[in-house]
Short mmCIF file of C-alpha atoms in Angstrom, two decimals:
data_model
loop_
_atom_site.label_atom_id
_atom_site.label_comp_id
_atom_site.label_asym_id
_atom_site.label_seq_id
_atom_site.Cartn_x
_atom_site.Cartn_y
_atom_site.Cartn_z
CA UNK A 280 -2.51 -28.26 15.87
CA UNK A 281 -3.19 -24.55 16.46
CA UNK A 282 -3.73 -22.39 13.97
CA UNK A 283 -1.94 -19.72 12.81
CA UNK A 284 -1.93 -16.04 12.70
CA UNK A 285 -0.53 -13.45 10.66
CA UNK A 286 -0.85 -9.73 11.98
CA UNK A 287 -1.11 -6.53 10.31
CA UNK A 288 0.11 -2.96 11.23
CA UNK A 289 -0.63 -0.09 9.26
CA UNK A 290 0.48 3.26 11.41
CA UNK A 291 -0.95 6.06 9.28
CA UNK A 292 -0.51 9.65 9.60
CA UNK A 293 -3.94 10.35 11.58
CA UNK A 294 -5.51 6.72 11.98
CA UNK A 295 -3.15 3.14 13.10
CA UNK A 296 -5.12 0.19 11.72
CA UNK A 297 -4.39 -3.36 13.09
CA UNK A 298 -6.05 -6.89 11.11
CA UNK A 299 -5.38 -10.03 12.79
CA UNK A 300 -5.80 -12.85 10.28
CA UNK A 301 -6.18 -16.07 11.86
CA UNK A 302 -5.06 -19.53 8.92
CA UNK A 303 -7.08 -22.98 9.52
CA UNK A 304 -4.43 -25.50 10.72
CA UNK A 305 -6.23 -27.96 8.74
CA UNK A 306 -7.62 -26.33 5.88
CA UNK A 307 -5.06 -23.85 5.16
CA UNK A 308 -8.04 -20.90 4.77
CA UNK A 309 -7.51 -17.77 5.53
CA UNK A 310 -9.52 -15.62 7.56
CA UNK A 311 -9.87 -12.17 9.42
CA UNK A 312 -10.28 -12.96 13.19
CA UNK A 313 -10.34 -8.89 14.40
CA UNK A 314 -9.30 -5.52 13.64
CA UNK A 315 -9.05 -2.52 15.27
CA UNK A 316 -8.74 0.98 14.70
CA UNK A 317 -6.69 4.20 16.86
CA UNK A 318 -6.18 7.93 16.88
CA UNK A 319 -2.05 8.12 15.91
CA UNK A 320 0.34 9.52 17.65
CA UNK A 321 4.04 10.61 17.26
CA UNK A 322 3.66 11.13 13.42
CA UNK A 323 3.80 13.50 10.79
CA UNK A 324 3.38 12.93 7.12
CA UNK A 325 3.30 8.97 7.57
CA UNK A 326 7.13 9.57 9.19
CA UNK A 327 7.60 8.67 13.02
CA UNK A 328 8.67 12.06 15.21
CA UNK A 329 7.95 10.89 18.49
CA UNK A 330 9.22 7.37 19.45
CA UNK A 331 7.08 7.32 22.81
CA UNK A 332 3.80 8.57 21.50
CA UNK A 333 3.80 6.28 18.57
CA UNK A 334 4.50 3.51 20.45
CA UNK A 335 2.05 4.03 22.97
CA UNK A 336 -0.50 4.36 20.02
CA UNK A 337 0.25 0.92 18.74
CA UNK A 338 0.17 -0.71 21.40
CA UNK A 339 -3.25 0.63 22.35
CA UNK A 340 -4.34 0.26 18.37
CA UNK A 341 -2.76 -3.81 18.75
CA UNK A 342 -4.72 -4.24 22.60
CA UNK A 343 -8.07 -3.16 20.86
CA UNK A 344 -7.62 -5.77 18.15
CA UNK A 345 -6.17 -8.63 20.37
CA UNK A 346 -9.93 -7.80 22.62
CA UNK A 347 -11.56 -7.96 19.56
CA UNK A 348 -9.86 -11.25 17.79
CA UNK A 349 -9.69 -13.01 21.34
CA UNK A 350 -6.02 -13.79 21.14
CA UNK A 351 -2.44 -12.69 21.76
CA UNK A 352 -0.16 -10.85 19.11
CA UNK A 353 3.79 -11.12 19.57
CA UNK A 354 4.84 -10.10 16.33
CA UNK A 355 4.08 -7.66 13.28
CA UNK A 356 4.22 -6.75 9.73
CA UNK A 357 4.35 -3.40 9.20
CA UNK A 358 4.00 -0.97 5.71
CA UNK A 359 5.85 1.92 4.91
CA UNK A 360 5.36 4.79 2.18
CA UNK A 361 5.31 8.13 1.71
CA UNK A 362 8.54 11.05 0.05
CA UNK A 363 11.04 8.76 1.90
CA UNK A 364 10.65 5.45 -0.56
CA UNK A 365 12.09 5.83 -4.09
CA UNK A 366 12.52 3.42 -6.85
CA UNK A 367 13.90 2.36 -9.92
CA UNK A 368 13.95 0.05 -12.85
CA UNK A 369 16.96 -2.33 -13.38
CA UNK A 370 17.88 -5.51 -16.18
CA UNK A 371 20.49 -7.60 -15.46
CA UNK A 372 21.94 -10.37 -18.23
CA UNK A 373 23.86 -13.87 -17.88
CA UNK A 374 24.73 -16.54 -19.77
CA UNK A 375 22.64 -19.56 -18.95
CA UNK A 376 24.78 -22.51 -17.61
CA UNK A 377 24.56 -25.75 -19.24
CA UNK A 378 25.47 -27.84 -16.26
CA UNK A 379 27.33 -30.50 -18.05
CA UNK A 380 24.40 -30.67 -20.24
CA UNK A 381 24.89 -30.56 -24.23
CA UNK A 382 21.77 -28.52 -24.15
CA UNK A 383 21.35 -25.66 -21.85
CA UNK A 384 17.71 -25.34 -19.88
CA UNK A 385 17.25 -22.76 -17.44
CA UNK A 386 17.03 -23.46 -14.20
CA UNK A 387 15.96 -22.02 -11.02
CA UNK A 388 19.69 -21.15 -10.47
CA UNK A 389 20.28 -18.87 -13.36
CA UNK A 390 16.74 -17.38 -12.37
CA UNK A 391 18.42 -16.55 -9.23
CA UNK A 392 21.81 -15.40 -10.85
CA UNK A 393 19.76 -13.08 -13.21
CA UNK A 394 17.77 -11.18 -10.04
CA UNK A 395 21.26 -10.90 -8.43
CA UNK A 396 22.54 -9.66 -11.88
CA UNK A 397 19.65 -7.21 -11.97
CA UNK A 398 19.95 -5.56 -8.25
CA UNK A 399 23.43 -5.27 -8.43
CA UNK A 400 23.06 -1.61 -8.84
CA UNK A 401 24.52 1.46 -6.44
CA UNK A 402 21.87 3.23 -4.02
CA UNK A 403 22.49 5.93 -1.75
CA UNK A 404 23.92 5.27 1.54
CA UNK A 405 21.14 6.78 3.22
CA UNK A 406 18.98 4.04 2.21
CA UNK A 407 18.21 0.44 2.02
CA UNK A 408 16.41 -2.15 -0.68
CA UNK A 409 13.20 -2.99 0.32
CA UNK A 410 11.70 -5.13 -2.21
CA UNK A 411 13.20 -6.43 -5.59
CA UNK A 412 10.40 -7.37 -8.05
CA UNK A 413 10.81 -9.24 -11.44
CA UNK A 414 8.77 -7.30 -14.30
CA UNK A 415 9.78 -9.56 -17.27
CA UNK A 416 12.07 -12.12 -18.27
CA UNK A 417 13.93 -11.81 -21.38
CA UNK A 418 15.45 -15.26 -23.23
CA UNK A 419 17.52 -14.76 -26.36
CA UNK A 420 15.75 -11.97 -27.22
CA UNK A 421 12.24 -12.87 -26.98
CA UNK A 422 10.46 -11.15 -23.98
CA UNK A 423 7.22 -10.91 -21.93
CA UNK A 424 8.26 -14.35 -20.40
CA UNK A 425 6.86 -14.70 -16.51
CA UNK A 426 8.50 -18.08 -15.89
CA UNK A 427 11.58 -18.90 -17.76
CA UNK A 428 12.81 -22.21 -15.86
CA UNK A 429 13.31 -25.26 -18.46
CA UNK A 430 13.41 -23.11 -21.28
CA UNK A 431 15.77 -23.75 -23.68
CA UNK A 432 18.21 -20.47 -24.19
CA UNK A 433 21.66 -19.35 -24.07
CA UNK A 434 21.04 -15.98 -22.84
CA UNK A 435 18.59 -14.82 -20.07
CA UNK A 436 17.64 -11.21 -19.23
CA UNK A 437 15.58 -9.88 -16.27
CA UNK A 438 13.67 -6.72 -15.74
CA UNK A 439 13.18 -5.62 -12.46
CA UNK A 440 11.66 -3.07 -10.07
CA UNK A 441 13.57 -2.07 -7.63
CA UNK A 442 12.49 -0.37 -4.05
CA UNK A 443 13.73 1.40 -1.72
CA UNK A 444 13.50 3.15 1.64
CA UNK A 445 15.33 5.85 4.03
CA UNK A 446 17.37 3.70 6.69
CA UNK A 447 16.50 6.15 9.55
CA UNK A 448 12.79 5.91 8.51
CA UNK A 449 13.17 2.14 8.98
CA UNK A 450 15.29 1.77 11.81
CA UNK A 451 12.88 4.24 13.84
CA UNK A 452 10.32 1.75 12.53
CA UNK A 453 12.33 -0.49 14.21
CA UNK A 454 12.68 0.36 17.53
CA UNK A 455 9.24 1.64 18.07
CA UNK A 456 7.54 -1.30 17.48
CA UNK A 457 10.52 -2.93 19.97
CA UNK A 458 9.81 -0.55 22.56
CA UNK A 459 5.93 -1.05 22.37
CA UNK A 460 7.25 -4.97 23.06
CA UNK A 461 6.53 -6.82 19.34
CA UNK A 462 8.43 -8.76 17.44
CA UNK A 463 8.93 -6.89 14.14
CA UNK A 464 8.80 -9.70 11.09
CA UNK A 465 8.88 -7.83 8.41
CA UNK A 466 7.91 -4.18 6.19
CA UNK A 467 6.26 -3.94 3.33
CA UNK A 468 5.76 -0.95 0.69
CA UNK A 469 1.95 -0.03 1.30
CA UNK A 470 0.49 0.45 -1.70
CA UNK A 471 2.32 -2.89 -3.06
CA UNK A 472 0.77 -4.49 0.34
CA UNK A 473 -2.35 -3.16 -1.06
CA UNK A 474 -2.59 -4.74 -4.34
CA UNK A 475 -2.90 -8.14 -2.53
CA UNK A 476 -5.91 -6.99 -1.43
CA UNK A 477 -7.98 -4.59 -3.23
CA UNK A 478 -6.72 -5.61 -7.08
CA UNK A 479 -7.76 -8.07 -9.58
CA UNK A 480 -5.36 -9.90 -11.72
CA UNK A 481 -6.63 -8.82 -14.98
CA UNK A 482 -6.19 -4.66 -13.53
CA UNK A 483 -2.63 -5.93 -12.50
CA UNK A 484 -1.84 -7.22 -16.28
CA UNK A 485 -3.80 -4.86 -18.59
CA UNK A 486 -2.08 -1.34 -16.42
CA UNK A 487 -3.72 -0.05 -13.45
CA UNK A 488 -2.85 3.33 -10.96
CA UNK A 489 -3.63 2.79 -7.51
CA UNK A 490 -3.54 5.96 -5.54
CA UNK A 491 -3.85 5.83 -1.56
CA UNK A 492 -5.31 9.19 -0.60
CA UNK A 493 -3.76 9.44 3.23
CA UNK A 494 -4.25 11.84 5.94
CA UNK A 495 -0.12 13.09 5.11
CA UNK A 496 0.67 12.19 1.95
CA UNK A 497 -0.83 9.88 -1.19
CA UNK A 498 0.98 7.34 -2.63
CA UNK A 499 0.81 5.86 -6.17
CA UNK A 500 1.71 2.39 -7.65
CA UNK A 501 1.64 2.27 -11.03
CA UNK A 502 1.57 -1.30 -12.31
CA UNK A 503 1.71 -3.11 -15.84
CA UNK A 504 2.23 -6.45 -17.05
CA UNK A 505 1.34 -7.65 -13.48
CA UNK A 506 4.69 -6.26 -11.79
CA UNK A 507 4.99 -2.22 -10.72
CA UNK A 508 6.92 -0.49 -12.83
CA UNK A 509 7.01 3.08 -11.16
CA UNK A 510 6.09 4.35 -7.54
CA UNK A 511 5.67 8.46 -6.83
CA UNK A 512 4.29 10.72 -3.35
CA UNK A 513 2.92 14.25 -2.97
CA UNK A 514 3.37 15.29 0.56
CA UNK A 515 -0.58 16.21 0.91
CA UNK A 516 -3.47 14.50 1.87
CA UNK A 517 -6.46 14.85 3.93
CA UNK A 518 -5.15 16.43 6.41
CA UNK A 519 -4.85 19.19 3.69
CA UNK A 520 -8.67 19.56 3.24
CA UNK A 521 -9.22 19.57 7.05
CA UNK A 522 -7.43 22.45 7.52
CA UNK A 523 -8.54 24.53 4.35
CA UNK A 524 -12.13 23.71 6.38
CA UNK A 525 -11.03 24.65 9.62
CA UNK A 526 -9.54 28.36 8.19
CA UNK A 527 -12.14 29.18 5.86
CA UNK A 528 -15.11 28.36 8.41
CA UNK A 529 -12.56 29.94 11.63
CA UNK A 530 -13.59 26.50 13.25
CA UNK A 531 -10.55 24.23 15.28
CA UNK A 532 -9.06 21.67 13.21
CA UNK A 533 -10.54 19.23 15.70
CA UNK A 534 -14.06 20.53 14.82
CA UNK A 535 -13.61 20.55 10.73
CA UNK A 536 -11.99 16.89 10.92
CA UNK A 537 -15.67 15.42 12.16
CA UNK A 538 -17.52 17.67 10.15
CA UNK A 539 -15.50 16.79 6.86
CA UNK A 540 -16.26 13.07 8.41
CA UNK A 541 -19.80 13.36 8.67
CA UNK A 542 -20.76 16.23 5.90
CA UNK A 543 -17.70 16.09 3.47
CA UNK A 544 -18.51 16.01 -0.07
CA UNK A 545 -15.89 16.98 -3.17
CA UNK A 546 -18.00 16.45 -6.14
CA UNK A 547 -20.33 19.63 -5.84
CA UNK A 548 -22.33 18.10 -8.96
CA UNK A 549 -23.78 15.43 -6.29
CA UNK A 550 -25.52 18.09 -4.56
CA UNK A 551 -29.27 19.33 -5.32
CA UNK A 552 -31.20 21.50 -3.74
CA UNK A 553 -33.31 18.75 -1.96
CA UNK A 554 -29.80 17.27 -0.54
CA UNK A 555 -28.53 20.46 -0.01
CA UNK A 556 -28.65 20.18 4.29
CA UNK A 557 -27.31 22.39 6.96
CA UNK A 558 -24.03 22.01 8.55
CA UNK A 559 -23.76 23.28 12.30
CA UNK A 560 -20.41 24.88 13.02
CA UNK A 561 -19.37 25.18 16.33
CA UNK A 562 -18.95 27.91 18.36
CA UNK A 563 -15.68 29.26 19.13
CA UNK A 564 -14.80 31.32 22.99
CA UNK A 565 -18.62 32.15 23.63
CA UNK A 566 -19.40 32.70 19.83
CA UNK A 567 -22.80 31.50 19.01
CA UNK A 568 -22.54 28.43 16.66
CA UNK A 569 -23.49 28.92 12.76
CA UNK A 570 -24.98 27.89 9.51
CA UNK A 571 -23.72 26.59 6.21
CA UNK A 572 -24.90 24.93 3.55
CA UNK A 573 -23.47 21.60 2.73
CA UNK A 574 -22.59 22.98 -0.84
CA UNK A 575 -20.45 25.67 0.25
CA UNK A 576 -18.60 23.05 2.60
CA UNK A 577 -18.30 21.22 -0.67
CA UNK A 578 -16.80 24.04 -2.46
CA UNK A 579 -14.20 24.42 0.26
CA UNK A 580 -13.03 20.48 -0.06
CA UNK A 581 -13.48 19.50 -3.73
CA UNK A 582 -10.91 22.81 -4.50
CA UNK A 583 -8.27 21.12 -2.26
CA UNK A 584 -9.10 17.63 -3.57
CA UNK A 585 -8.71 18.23 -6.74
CA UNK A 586 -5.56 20.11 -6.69
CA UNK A 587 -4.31 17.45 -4.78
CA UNK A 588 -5.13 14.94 -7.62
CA UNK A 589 -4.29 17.21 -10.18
CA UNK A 590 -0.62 16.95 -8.33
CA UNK A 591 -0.67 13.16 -8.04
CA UNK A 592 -1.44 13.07 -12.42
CA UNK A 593 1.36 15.16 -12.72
CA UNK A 594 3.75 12.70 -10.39
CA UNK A 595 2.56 9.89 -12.42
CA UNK A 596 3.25 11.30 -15.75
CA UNK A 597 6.96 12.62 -14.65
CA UNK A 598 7.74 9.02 -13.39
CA UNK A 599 6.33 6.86 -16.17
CA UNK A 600 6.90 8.89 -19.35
CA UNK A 601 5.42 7.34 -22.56
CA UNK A 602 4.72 3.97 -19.99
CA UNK A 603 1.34 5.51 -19.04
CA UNK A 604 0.19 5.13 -22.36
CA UNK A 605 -0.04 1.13 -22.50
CA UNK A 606 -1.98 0.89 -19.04
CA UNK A 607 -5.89 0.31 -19.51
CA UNK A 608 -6.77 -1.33 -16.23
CA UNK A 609 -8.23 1.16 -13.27
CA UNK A 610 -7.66 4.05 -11.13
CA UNK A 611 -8.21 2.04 -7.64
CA UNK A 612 -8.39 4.53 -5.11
CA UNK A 613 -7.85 3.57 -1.46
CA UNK A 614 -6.72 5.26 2.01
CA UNK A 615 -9.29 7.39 4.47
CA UNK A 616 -9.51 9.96 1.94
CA UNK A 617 -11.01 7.51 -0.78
CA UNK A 618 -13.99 7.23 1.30
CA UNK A 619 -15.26 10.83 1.49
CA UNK A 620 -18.41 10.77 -1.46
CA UNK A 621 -18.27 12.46 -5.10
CA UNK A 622 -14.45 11.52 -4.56
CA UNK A 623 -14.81 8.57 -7.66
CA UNK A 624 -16.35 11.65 -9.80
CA UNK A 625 -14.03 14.08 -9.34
CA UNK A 626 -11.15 11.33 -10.02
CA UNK A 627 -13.02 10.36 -13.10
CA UNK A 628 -12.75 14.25 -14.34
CA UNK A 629 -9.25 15.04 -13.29
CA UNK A 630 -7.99 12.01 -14.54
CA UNK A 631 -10.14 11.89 -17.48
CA UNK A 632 -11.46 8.41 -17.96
CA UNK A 633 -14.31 6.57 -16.20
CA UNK A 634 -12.40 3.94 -15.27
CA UNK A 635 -11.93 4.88 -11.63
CA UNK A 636 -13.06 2.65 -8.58
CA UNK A 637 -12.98 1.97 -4.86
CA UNK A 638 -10.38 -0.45 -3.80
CA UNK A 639 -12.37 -2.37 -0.99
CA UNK A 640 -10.72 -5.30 0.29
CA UNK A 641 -11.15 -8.86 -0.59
CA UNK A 642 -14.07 -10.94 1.83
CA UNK A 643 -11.99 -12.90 3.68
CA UNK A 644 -15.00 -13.85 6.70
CA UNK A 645 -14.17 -14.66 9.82
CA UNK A 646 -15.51 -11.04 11.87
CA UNK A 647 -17.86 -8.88 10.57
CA UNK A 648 -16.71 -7.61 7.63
CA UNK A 649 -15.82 -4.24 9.00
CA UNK A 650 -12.58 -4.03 7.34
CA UNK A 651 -13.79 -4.07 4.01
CA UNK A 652 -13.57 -0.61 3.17
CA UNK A 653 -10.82 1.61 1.14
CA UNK A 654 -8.76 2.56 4.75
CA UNK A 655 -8.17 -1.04 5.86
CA UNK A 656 -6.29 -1.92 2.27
CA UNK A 657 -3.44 -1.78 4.19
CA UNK A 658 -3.29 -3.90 6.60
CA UNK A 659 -5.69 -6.17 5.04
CA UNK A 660 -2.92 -6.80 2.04
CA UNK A 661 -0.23 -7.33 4.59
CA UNK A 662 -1.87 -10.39 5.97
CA UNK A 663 -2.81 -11.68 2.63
CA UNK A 664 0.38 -11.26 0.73
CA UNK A 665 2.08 -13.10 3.91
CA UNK A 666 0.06 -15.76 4.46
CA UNK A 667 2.65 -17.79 3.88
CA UNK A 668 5.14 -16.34 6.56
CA UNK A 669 2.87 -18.14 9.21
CA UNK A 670 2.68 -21.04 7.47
CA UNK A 671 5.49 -23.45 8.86
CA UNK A 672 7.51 -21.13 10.32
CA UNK A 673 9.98 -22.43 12.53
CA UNK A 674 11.11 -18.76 13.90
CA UNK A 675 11.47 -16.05 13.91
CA UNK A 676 13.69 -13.05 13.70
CA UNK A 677 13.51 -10.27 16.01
CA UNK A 678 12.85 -6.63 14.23
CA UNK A 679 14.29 -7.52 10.91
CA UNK A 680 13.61 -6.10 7.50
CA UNK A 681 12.73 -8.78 4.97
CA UNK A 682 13.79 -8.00 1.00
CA UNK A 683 12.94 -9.86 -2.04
CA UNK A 684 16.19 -10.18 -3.69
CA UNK A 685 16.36 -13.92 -2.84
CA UNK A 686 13.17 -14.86 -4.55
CA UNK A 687 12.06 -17.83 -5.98
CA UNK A 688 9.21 -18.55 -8.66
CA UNK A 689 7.15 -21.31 -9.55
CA UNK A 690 5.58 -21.88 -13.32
CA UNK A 691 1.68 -20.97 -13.57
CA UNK A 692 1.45 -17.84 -11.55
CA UNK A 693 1.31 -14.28 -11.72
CA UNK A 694 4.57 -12.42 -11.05
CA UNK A 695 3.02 -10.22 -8.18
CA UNK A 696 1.93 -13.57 -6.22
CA UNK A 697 5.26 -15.34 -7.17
CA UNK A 698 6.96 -12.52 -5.22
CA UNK A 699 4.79 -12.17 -2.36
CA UNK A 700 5.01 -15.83 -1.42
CA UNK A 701 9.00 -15.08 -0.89
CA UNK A 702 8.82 -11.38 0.15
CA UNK A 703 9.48 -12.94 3.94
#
């Protein structure tokens, strides 16, 4: 029996990350077989522009990983973020049915009715539920109940979060991963993708804030009680810092995206005199190249940085209100800009709390652990949370996106892991 794989696709504003994650016929283990990493194409701000150049970027993102893993991909999972997802919270009521019974217990069916109760709200026509995700469950009053089949009640209540995403945005999705010839079996919000792999449980039930700092835009997930209860964007991201570099200095943007690579620093504290090294800048038509210090490079990115985080507190606070209160978990940071040093420091000051950490991805062997670093969160999360989609599949449906709204639970496990197992 051959084993199965599970492939991820994360096609980012300046970077398209691929994991291929390989699951022991026998054993049912997990593990990362190869990844690979491309310049994108085609995009702006995490949203497709150009069909053909994007395409021709995954495909050459998907070769380089197939090379690497030694095998064949046919078909995807894919993530999608950015200003064009939006969410909202929803509760839905029934009566449970008794089912002939003189008592009532609640079964798996009124679970279901609930969910459909819940989601059975109006969204735009312009766009399309992505996921559905039970928060709490509510019977006869008494809450903060995960798993509510073969209670006894009368009445049950559900909670949920509800997701969505711009049609066009996912229909372009679509047909570009068509046209680079893949199957497309599902998409995924990416920071909720992320979770699977960079957060523990504990973070997930005590309130956490995970922000993925992009090239085009960061994205937060705010999560409590071990289900999200809020999303928000800010159309900025690296990118952002790369050009302040490049027009301050008078350098290409080219030039100031390796040097912010190789020299970047936004936590100007870090920096002593004995660290304090030269930075070469290029020359520019026949100009001579020059000399700064690393500290007035720093200057020039921590600025941007920090506004940039100083925007992202101010999304969180508009979208969860008095909610941001209860959470006492982390600040996980994650995405290509997580990665550039002091950045944990200067999150700990703008945000105001030490709790603040790198989300690095779970160790899942197989390669060498290459992809365990704050950029490959995404893709890494898409093959965990869908393990199960390559796990006796029988087929499988050509470019079709997968919701949650038929999801299933069983008892003794968290809520995020109860809906990931049905997500596809």
């Amino acid at each position: 029996m051959a084993d199965e794989k599970i492939v991820g696709l994360d096609i980012g504003t300046s970077t398209i990350r691929v994991a291929i994650g390989e699951i022991d016929a026998e054993t049912g283990n997990l593990q990362i077989a190869g990844t690979a990493s491309r310049k994108s194409a085609g995009l702006r701000n995490g949203v497709i522009v150009n069909i053909e150049d994007a395409k021709n970027a995954i495909k050459e993102a998907i070769d380089a990983a197939e090379q690497n893993a030694g095998t064949s991909v046919e078909s995807v999972i894919t993530a999608i973020g950015g200003s064009q997802i939006e969410s909202m919270n929803s509760k839905g009521t029934v009566p449970v049915s008794s089912n002939g019974k003189s008592t009532k217990e609640i079964s798996r069916t009124d679970v279901e009715r609930v969910i459909e109760c819940a989601t059975a709200v109006k969204v735009p026509d312009d766009k399309e539920k992505l996921h559905v995700i039970p928060q709490n469950y509510i019977v006869d009053g008494v809450g903060g109940i995960t798993d509510p089949i073969h209670r006894m009640g009368t009445r049950l209540e559900a909670e949920v979060h509800i997701v969505t995403a711009a049609k066009t945005i996912i229909q372009n999705l679509r047909s570009t991963i068509s046209r680079a010839d893949y199957l497309l079996d599902g998409v995924m919000l990416k920071t909720l993708a992320q979770t699977q792999s960079v957060c523990h449980q504990d973070e997930l039930d005590l309130g956490s804030i995970l922000i993925d700092f992009g090239a085009g835009t960061t994205d937060v997930l705010i999560l409590l009680n071990g289900a999200p209860i809020a999303t928000a964007s800010v159309p900025v991201g690296g990118n952002l810092v790369t050009n302040d570099i490049a027009l301050v200095t008078g350098i290409s943007v080219a030039a100031a995206e390796k040097i912010k690579i190789e020299s970047g620093c936004c936590w100007l504290q870090s920096i002593t005199p004995e660290n304090d090294t030269e930075v070469i800048l290029p020359g520019v038509g026949g100009r001579a190249p020059e000399v700064i210090m690393r500290s007035q490079l720093c200057k020039i990115i921590q600025a941007r940085v920090e506004q940039i985080f100083h925007m992202v507190r101010s999304a969180i606070q508009k979208n969860t209100n008095d909610s941001i209160k209860q959470l006492s978990g982390n600040i996980i940071l994650t995405g290509g800009g997580a990665m550039m040093e002091g950045v944990i420091e200067l999150a700990q000051s703008v945000f105001r709390t030490s709790s603040v950490r790198l989300g690095i991805p779970e160790k899942l062997g197989g390669i060498e652990e290459d992809y365990r670093r704050p950029d490959f969160a995404t893709v890494i999360g898409l093959v965990v949370a869908n393990k199960s989609l390559a796990q006796g599949k029988d087929s499988r449906k050509k470019s079709k996106v997968h919701v949650a709204k038929k999801a299933k639970t069983k008892s003794g496990e968290s809520v995020l892991k109860k809906i990931f197992k049905s997500l596809f």
